Amino acid sequence: TLNPYQVARGNEITSQDPTVVGKCTSVQGDFMELPFDKNSFDGAYAIEATCHAPNRTDCYKQVYDALKPGARFVLYEWCMTDKYDANNEDHQRMKKDIEIGNGLPDIATTKDCYDAMKAAGFEMIEAYDYAEGYERQGLAKPWMTPLLPSWNPFSQRFQFNWLGSRVTNVAIFLMELLFIAPKGTVKTQKALQAGAFALRDAGCEHIFTTAYLMVGRKPLKA
């Protein structure tokens, strides 16, 4: 999410880089109402952004309108996979904890996102779980690896074992009690921690992915 400072800083940096000066501009806007002319972009991409959209079709349609005919939109989404069971209480809990811990609306399924791209007008070129594909080929570690527990006290993963999580919670409780941390820090930590655990568990059960890759093209005759 870009705030005014990030926009100003980004434009300051690019104005000093001879490889992009005059070619790159940061703009703060609403992806449900993009501030760009129609048929004005040669391509577009989104990374872990549109999962925050309240309506995927409407969001994708904003991108579609801004693209020139024949241009592509490449993105990857946070999604529930086809292994997610809406009637499974554990699956429901993990999904809700991910939503709360990461500030997300109702998490869409991979099918929902694919259908939304088509409804927005895109011709679908490809769509697949990018992370799972690389893991299966042995080219990458599982995306949830940083969230897996470790007993190495010098690793950030130490906080995800039962002892590390308790130590973290006690430390934050004491910081709030002693007014070192603001009121509400404990409550926030619990929500974030539950979200992290849910991401890890949902990833291990393959009911959730952080990298559902989709490539769509705006028709030439659009």
PDB file of C-alpha atoms in Angstrom:
ATOM      1  CA  THR A   1       0.000   0.000   0.000  1.00  0.00           C
ATOM      2  CA  LEU A   2       1.459   3.328  -1.037  1.00  0.00           C
ATOM      3  CA  ASN A   3       1.077   6.349   1.206  1.00  0.00           C
ATOM      4  CA  PRO A   4       1.968   9.914   0.134  1.00  0.00           C
ATOM      5  CA  TYR A   5       5.468   9.683   1.627  1.00  0.00           C
ATOM      6  CA  GLN A   6       6.224   6.457  -0.261  1.00  0.00           C
ATOM      7  CA  VAL A   7       4.999   8.015  -3.502  1.00  0.00           C
ATOM      8  CA  ALA A   8       7.161  11.100  -3.022  1.00  0.00           C
ATOM      9  CA  ARG A   9      10.185   9.026  -2.012  1.00  0.00           C
ATOM     10  CA  GLY A  10       9.721   6.637  -4.926  1.00  0.00           C
ATOM     11  CA  ASN A  11       9.543   9.469  -7.427  1.00  0.00           C
ATOM     12  CA  GLU A  12      12.602  11.090  -5.851  1.00  0.00           C
ATOM     13  CA  ILE A  13      14.625   7.891  -6.280  1.00  0.00           C
ATOM     14  CA  THR A  14      13.524   7.214  -9.871  1.00  0.00           C
ATOM     15  CA  SER A  15      14.229  10.815 -10.868  1.00  0.00           C
ATOM     16  CA  GLN A  16      17.880  10.209  -9.957  1.00  0.00           C
ATOM     17  CA  ASP A  17      18.199   6.866 -11.772  1.00  0.00           C
ATOM     18  CA  PRO A  18      19.183   7.405 -15.420  1.00  0.00           C
ATOM     19  CA  THR A  19      17.830   3.967 -16.409  1.00  0.00           C
ATOM     20  CA  VAL A  20      14.237   4.869 -15.510  1.00  0.00           C
ATOM     21  CA  VAL A  21      14.101   8.670 -15.348  1.00  0.00           C
ATOM     22  CA  GLY A  22      11.144   9.875 -17.369  1.00  0.00           C
ATOM     23  CA  LYS A  23       9.831   6.329 -17.682  1.00  0.00           C
ATOM     24  CA  CYS A  24       8.647   5.494 -14.164  1.00  0.00           C
ATOM     25  CA  THR A  25       6.214   7.388 -11.926  1.00  0.00           C
ATOM     26  CA  SER A  26       4.659   6.311  -8.624  1.00  0.00           C
ATOM     27  CA  VAL A  27       0.993   7.208  -8.207  1.00  0.00           C
ATOM     28  CA  GLN A  28      -1.253   6.772  -5.194  1.00  0.00           C
ATOM     29  CA  GLY A  29      -4.687   5.517  -6.154  1.00  0.00           C
ATOM     30  CA  ASP A  30      -7.557   3.117  -5.518  1.00  0.00           C
ATOM     31  CA  PHE A  31      -7.390  -0.126  -7.477  1.00  0.00           C
ATOM     32  CA  MET A  32     -11.176  -0.231  -7.452  1.00  0.00           C
ATOM     33  CA  GLU A  33     -11.165   3.087  -9.326  1.00  0.00           C
ATOM     34  CA  LEU A  34      -7.852   3.498 -11.135  1.00  0.00           C
ATOM     35  CA  PRO A  35      -6.857   7.079 -12.005  1.00  0.00           C
ATOM     36  CA  PHE A  36      -5.663   6.215 -15.537  1.00  0.00           C
ATOM     37  CA  ASP A  37      -7.015   6.697 -19.043  1.00  0.00           C
ATOM     38  CA  LYS A  38      -8.525   3.723 -20.803  1.00  0.00           C
ATOM     39  CA  ASN A  39      -6.376   1.797 -23.276  1.00  0.00           C
ATOM     40  CA  SER A  40      -3.208   3.500 -22.040  1.00  0.00           C
ATOM     41  CA  PHE A  41      -0.917   0.730 -20.664  1.00  0.00           C
ATOM     42  CA  ASP A  42       1.181  -1.862 -22.499  1.00  0.00           C
ATOM     43  CA  GLY A  43       0.991  -4.302 -19.599  1.00  0.00           C
ATOM     44  CA  ALA A  44       0.167  -4.645 -15.900  1.00  0.00           C
ATOM     45  CA  TYR A  45       1.118  -6.851 -12.974  1.00  0.00           C
ATOM     46  CA  ALA A  46       0.006  -7.318  -9.374  1.00  0.00           C
ATOM     47  CA  ILE A  47       1.782  -9.170  -6.570  1.00  0.00           C
ATOM     48  CA  GLU A  48      -0.115 -10.053  -3.381  1.00  0.00           C
ATOM     49  CA  ALA A  49      -2.248  -6.933  -3.801  1.00  0.00           C
ATOM     50  CA  THR A  50      -5.626  -7.705  -5.311  1.00  0.00           C
ATOM     51  CA  CYS A  51      -6.325 -10.280  -2.582  1.00  0.00           C
ATOM     52  CA  HIS A  52      -7.379  -7.205  -0.587  1.00  0.00           C
ATOM     53  CA  ALA A  53     -10.024  -6.234  -3.157  1.00  0.00           C
ATOM     54  CA  PRO A  54     -13.644  -6.455  -1.959  1.00  0.00           C
ATOM     55  CA  ASN A  55     -14.697  -7.633  -5.432  1.00  0.00           C
ATOM     56  CA  ARG A  56     -12.224  -9.392  -7.728  1.00  0.00           C
ATOM     57  CA  THR A  57     -14.173  -8.933 -10.962  1.00  0.00           C
ATOM     58  CA  ASP A  58     -14.558  -5.185 -10.448  1.00  0.00           C
ATOM     59  CA  CYS A  59     -10.873  -4.858  -9.543  1.00  0.00           C
ATOM     60  CA  TYR A  60      -9.679  -6.852 -12.560  1.00  0.00           C
ATOM     61  CA  LYS A  61     -12.022  -4.858 -14.789  1.00  0.00           C
ATOM     62  CA  GLN A  62     -10.264  -1.644 -13.731  1.00  0.00           C
ATOM     63  CA  VAL A  63      -6.975  -3.125 -14.961  1.00  0.00           C
ATOM     64  CA  TYR A  64      -8.638  -4.429 -18.124  1.00  0.00           C
ATOM     65  CA  ASP A  65      -9.944  -0.967 -18.994  1.00  0.00           C
ATOM     66  CA  ALA A  66      -6.533   0.660 -18.491  1.00  0.00           C
ATOM     67  CA  LEU A  67      -4.746  -1.832 -20.779  1.00  0.00           C
ATOM     68  CA  LYS A  68      -4.329  -1.475 -24.514  1.00  0.00           C
ATOM     69  CA  PRO A  69      -5.893  -4.223 -26.686  1.00  0.00           C
ATOM     70  CA  GLY A  70      -3.552  -7.230 -26.763  1.00  0.00           C
ATOM     71  CA  ALA A  71      -1.803  -6.249 -23.530  1.00  0.00           C
ATOM     72  CA  ARG A  72      -1.351  -8.755 -20.722  1.00  0.00           C
ATOM     73  CA  PHE A  73      -2.174  -8.683 -17.027  1.00  0.00           C
ATOM     74  CA  VAL A  74       0.049 -10.963 -14.903  1.00  0.00           C
ATOM     75  CA  LEU A  75      -0.656 -11.468 -11.223  1.00  0.00           C
ATOM     76  CA  TYR A  76      -0.512 -13.918  -8.406  1.00  0.00           C
ATOM     77  CA  GLU A  77      -3.125 -14.216  -5.720  1.00  0.00           C
ATOM     78  CA  TRP A  78      -3.590 -15.495  -2.204  1.00  0.00           C
ATOM     79  CA  CYS A  79      -6.268 -18.179  -2.625  1.00  0.00           C
ATOM     80  CA  MET A  80      -7.940 -21.155  -1.048  1.00  0.00           C
ATOM     81  CA  THR A  81      -7.185 -24.166  -3.246  1.00  0.00           C
ATOM     82  CA  ASP A  82      -9.574 -26.866  -4.430  1.00  0.00           C
ATOM     83  CA  LYS A  83      -8.458 -28.928  -1.406  1.00  0.00           C
ATOM     84  CA  TYR A  84     -10.179 -26.450   0.919  1.00  0.00           C
ATOM     85  CA  ASP A  85     -13.346 -27.920   2.467  1.00  0.00           C
ATOM     86  CA  ALA A  86     -15.820 -25.221   3.488  1.00  0.00           C
ATOM     87  CA  ASN A  87     -17.537 -27.730   5.802  1.00  0.00           C
ATOM     88  CA  ASN A  88     -14.339 -28.607   7.675  1.00  0.00           C
ATOM     89  CA  GLU A  89     -14.149 -26.664  10.962  1.00  0.00           C
ATOM     90  CA  ASP A  90     -10.334 -26.686  11.047  1.00  0.00           C
ATOM     91  CA  HIS A  91     -10.229 -25.348   7.483  1.00  0.00           C
ATOM     92  CA  GLN A  92     -12.745 -22.651   8.405  1.00  0.00           C
ATOM     93  CA  ARG A  93     -10.673 -21.614  11.435  1.00  0.00           C
ATOM     94  CA  MET A  94      -7.437 -21.387   9.458  1.00  0.00           C
ATOM     95  CA  LYS A  95      -9.118 -19.339   6.740  1.00  0.00           C
ATOM     96  CA  LYS A  96     -10.617 -16.906   9.271  1.00  0.00           C
ATOM     97  CA  ASP A  97      -7.321 -16.530  11.161  1.00  0.00           C
ATOM     98  CA  ILE A  98      -5.497 -15.767   7.889  1.00  0.00           C
ATOM     99  CA  GLU A  99      -8.099 -13.142   7.022  1.00  0.00           C
ATOM    100  CA  ILE A 100      -7.931 -11.430  10.422  1.00  0.00           C
ATOM    101  CA  GLY A 101      -4.156 -11.645  10.756  1.00  0.00           C
ATOM    102  CA  ASN A 102      -3.527 -10.240   7.279  1.00  0.00           C
ATOM    103  CA  GLY A 103      -6.334  -7.707   6.941  1.00  0.00           C
ATOM    104  CA  LEU A 104      -8.107  -9.609   4.163  1.00  0.00           C
ATOM    105  CA  PRO A 105     -11.733  -9.771   3.078  1.00  0.00           C
ATOM    106  CA  ASP A 106     -13.261 -13.190   2.389  1.00  0.00           C
ATOM    107  CA  ILE A 107     -10.437 -15.175   0.744  1.00  0.00           C
ATOM    108  CA  ALA A 108     -11.413 -16.275  -2.742  1.00  0.00           C
ATOM    109  CA  THR A 109     -10.774 -19.712  -4.175  1.00  0.00           C
ATOM    110  CA  THR A 110      -8.552 -20.289  -7.198  1.00  0.00           C
ATOM    111  CA  LYS A 111     -11.691 -20.947  -9.251  1.00  0.00           C
ATOM    112  CA  ASP A 112     -13.261 -17.681  -8.054  1.00  0.00           C
ATOM    113  CA  CYS A 113     -10.219 -15.720  -9.225  1.00  0.00           C
ATOM    114  CA  TYR A 114     -10.029 -17.505 -12.571  1.00  0.00           C
ATOM    115  CA  ASP A 115     -13.727 -16.913 -13.210  1.00  0.00           C
ATOM    116  CA  ALA A 116     -13.369 -13.257 -12.163  1.00  0.00           C
ATOM    117  CA  MET A 117     -10.600 -12.711 -14.727  1.00  0.00           C
ATOM    118  CA  LYS A 118     -12.815 -14.113 -17.472  1.00  0.00           C
ATOM    119  CA  ALA A 119     -15.805 -12.092 -16.255  1.00  0.00           C
ATOM    120  CA  ALA A 120     -13.659  -8.952 -16.428  1.00  0.00           C
ATOM    121  CA  GLY A 121     -13.073  -9.680 -20.102  1.00  0.00           C
ATOM    122  CA  PHE A 122      -9.627 -11.287 -20.166  1.00  0.00           C
ATOM    123  CA  GLU A 123      -8.633 -14.144 -22.421  1.00  0.00           C
ATOM    124  CA  MET A 124      -6.911 -16.584 -20.070  1.00  0.00           C
ATOM    125  CA  ILE A 125      -3.473 -17.706 -21.219  1.00  0.00           C
ATOM    126  CA  GLU A 126      -2.508 -19.723 -18.158  1.00  0.00           C
ATOM    127  CA  ALA A 127      -3.297 -20.174 -14.481  1.00  0.00           C
ATOM    128  CA  TYR A 128      -1.643 -22.456 -11.939  1.00  0.00           C
ATOM    129  CA  ASP A 129      -0.185 -22.630  -8.439  1.00  0.00           C
ATOM    130  CA  TYR A 130       3.255 -21.178  -9.106  1.00  0.00           C
ATOM    131  CA  ALA A 131       4.673 -22.084  -5.680  1.00  0.00           C
ATOM    132  CA  GLU A 132       3.516 -25.695  -5.736  1.00  0.00           C
ATOM    133  CA  GLY A 133       4.943 -26.202  -9.212  1.00  0.00           C
ATOM    134  CA  TYR A 134       8.416 -25.076  -8.181  1.00  0.00           C
ATOM    135  CA  GLU A 135       8.291 -27.080  -4.957  1.00  0.00           C
ATOM    136  CA  ARG A 136       7.269 -30.235  -6.819  1.00  0.00           C
ATOM    137  CA  GLN A 137      10.245 -29.832  -9.165  1.00  0.00           C
ATOM    138  CA  GLY A 138      12.596 -29.314  -6.234  1.00  0.00           C
ATOM    139  CA  LEU A 139      13.446 -25.797  -7.408  1.00  0.00           C
ATOM    140  CA  ALA A 140      12.226 -24.025  -4.288  1.00  0.00           C
ATOM    141  CA  LYS A 141      11.450 -24.683  -0.648  1.00  0.00           C
ATOM    142  CA  PRO A 142       7.795 -24.621   0.445  1.00  0.00           C
ATOM    143  CA  TRP A 143       6.591 -21.014   0.687  1.00  0.00           C
ATOM    144  CA  MET A 144       5.651 -21.518   4.342  1.00  0.00           C
ATOM    145  CA  THR A 145       9.224 -22.499   5.333  1.00  0.00           C
ATOM    146  CA  PRO A 146       9.896 -19.178   7.177  1.00  0.00           C
ATOM    147  CA  LEU A 147       6.847 -19.951   9.343  1.00  0.00           C
ATOM    148  CA  LEU A 148       7.902 -23.488  10.283  1.00  0.00           C
ATOM    149  CA  PRO A 149       9.176 -23.948  13.868  1.00  0.00           C
ATOM    150  CA  SER A 150      12.882 -24.169  14.635  1.00  0.00           C
ATOM    151  CA  TRP A 151      14.763 -24.738  17.875  1.00  0.00           C
ATOM    152  CA  ASN A 152      17.652 -22.550  16.759  1.00  0.00           C
ATOM    153  CA  PRO A 153      17.415 -19.563  19.165  1.00  0.00           C
ATOM    154  CA  PHE A 154      19.181 -17.348  16.628  1.00  0.00           C
ATOM    155  CA  SER A 155      16.581 -18.029  13.929  1.00  0.00           C
ATOM    156  CA  GLN A 156      13.429 -15.933  13.486  1.00  0.00           C
ATOM    157  CA  ARG A 157      11.659 -19.295  13.191  1.00  0.00           C
ATOM    158  CA  PHE A 158      12.308 -19.931  16.899  1.00  0.00           C
ATOM    159  CA  GLN A 159       9.179 -17.902  17.687  1.00  0.00           C
ATOM    160  CA  PHE A 160       7.063 -20.527  15.919  1.00  0.00           C
ATOM    161  CA  ASN A 161       7.823 -23.421  18.269  1.00  0.00           C
ATOM    162  CA  TRP A 162       5.745 -23.745  21.447  1.00  0.00           C
ATOM    163  CA  LEU A 163       8.440 -22.261  23.686  1.00  0.00           C
ATOM    164  CA  GLY A 164       9.356 -19.389  21.396  1.00  0.00           C
ATOM    165  CA  SER A 165       5.724 -18.390  20.937  1.00  0.00           C
ATOM    166  CA  ARG A 166       5.187 -18.283  24.699  1.00  0.00           C
ATOM    167  CA  VAL A 167       8.377 -16.293  25.277  1.00  0.00           C
ATOM    168  CA  THR A 168       7.260 -13.802  22.621  1.00  0.00           C
ATOM    169  CA  ASN A 169       3.811 -13.442  24.163  1.00  0.00           C
ATOM    170  CA  VAL A 170       5.193 -12.976  27.687  1.00  0.00           C
ATOM    171  CA  ALA A 171       7.729 -10.396  26.491  1.00  0.00           C
ATOM    172  CA  ILE A 172       5.055  -8.363  24.696  1.00  0.00           C
ATOM    173  CA  PHE A 173       2.707  -8.637  27.698  1.00  0.00           C
ATOM    174  CA  LEU A 174       5.436  -7.224  29.972  1.00  0.00           C
ATOM    175  CA  MET A 175       6.231  -4.442  27.495  1.00  0.00           C
ATOM    176  CA  GLU A 176       2.591  -3.364  27.437  1.00  0.00           C
ATOM    177  CA  LEU A 177       2.295  -3.711  31.227  1.00  0.00           C
ATOM    178  CA  LEU A 178       5.339  -1.448  31.703  1.00  0.00           C
ATOM    179  CA  PHE A 179       4.021   1.056  29.112  1.00  0.00           C
ATOM    180  CA  ILE A 180       6.975   0.364  26.789  1.00  0.00           C
ATOM    181  CA  ALA A 181       4.512  -0.800  24.148  1.00  0.00           C
ATOM    182  CA  PRO A 182       1.153   0.936  23.553  1.00  0.00           C
ATOM    183  CA  LYS A 183      -2.118  -0.473  24.816  1.00  0.00           C
ATOM    184  CA  GLY A 184      -3.518  -3.084  22.454  1.00  0.00           C
ATOM    185  CA  THR A 185      -0.138  -4.511  21.463  1.00  0.00           C
ATOM    186  CA  VAL A 186      -0.911  -7.867  23.100  1.00  0.00           C
ATOM    187  CA  LYS A 187      -4.224  -8.143  21.270  1.00  0.00           C
ATOM    188  CA  THR A 188      -2.557  -7.263  17.980  1.00  0.00           C
ATOM    189  CA  GLN A 189       0.241  -9.783  18.574  1.00  0.00           C
ATOM    190  CA  LYS A 190      -2.252 -12.579  19.232  1.00  0.00           C
ATOM    191  CA  ALA A 191      -4.086 -11.863  15.962  1.00  0.00           C
ATOM    192  CA  LEU A 192      -0.841 -11.718  13.977  1.00  0.00           C
ATOM    193  CA  GLN A 193       0.490 -14.869  15.617  1.00  0.00           C
ATOM    194  CA  ALA A 194      -2.733 -16.779  14.945  1.00  0.00           C
ATOM    195  CA  GLY A 195      -2.577 -15.593  11.342  1.00  0.00           C
ATOM    196  CA  ALA A 196       1.008 -16.801  10.964  1.00  0.00           C
ATOM    197  CA  PHE A 197       0.209 -20.199  12.452  1.00  0.00           C
ATOM    198  CA  ALA A 198      -2.835 -20.505  10.176  1.00  0.00           C
ATOM    199  CA  LEU A 199      -0.758 -19.630   7.110  1.00  0.00           C
ATOM    200  CA  ARG A 200       1.759 -22.300   8.052  1.00  0.00           C
ATOM    201  CA  ASP A 201      -0.833 -24.993   8.755  1.00  0.00           C
ATOM    202  CA  ALA A 202      -2.995 -24.183   5.722  1.00  0.00           C
ATOM    203  CA  GLY A 203       0.114 -24.269   3.546  1.00  0.00           C
ATOM    204  CA  CYS A 204       1.200 -27.619   4.933  1.00  0.00           C
ATOM    205  CA  GLU A 205      -2.267 -29.031   4.231  1.00  0.00           C
ATOM    206  CA  HIS A 206      -2.232 -27.472   0.728  1.00  0.00           C
ATOM    207  CA  ILE A 207      -5.613 -25.804   1.238  1.00  0.00           C
ATOM    208  CA  PHE A 208      -4.136 -22.331   0.721  1.00  0.00           C
ATOM    209  CA  THR A 209      -1.567 -20.797  -1.614  1.00  0.00           C
ATOM    210  CA  THR A 210       0.183 -17.440  -1.701  1.00  0.00           C
ATOM    211  CA  ALA A 211       1.041 -17.723  -5.392  1.00  0.00           C
ATOM    212  CA  TYR A 212      -1.834 -18.623  -7.689  1.00  0.00           C
ATOM    213  CA  LEU A 213      -0.401 -17.250 -10.933  1.00  0.00           C
ATOM    214  CA  MET A 214      -2.729 -15.993 -13.650  1.00  0.00           C
ATOM    215  CA  VAL A 215      -1.917 -14.506 -17.044  1.00  0.00           C
ATOM    216  CA  GLY A 216      -4.716 -12.813 -18.948  1.00  0.00           C
ATOM    217  CA  ARG A 217      -4.780 -10.884 -22.210  1.00  0.00           C
ATOM    218  CA  LYS A 218      -7.093  -8.123 -23.308  1.00  0.00           C
ATOM    219  CA  PRO A 219      -8.549  -9.138 -26.681  1.00  0.00           C
ATOM    220  CA  LEU A 220      -7.190  -7.309 -29.720  1.00  0.00           C
ATOM    221  CA  LYS A 221     -10.709  -6.347 -30.771  1.00  0.00           C
ATOM    222  CA  ALA A 222     -11.725  -5.088 -27.325  1.00  0.00           C
TER     223      ALA A 222
END
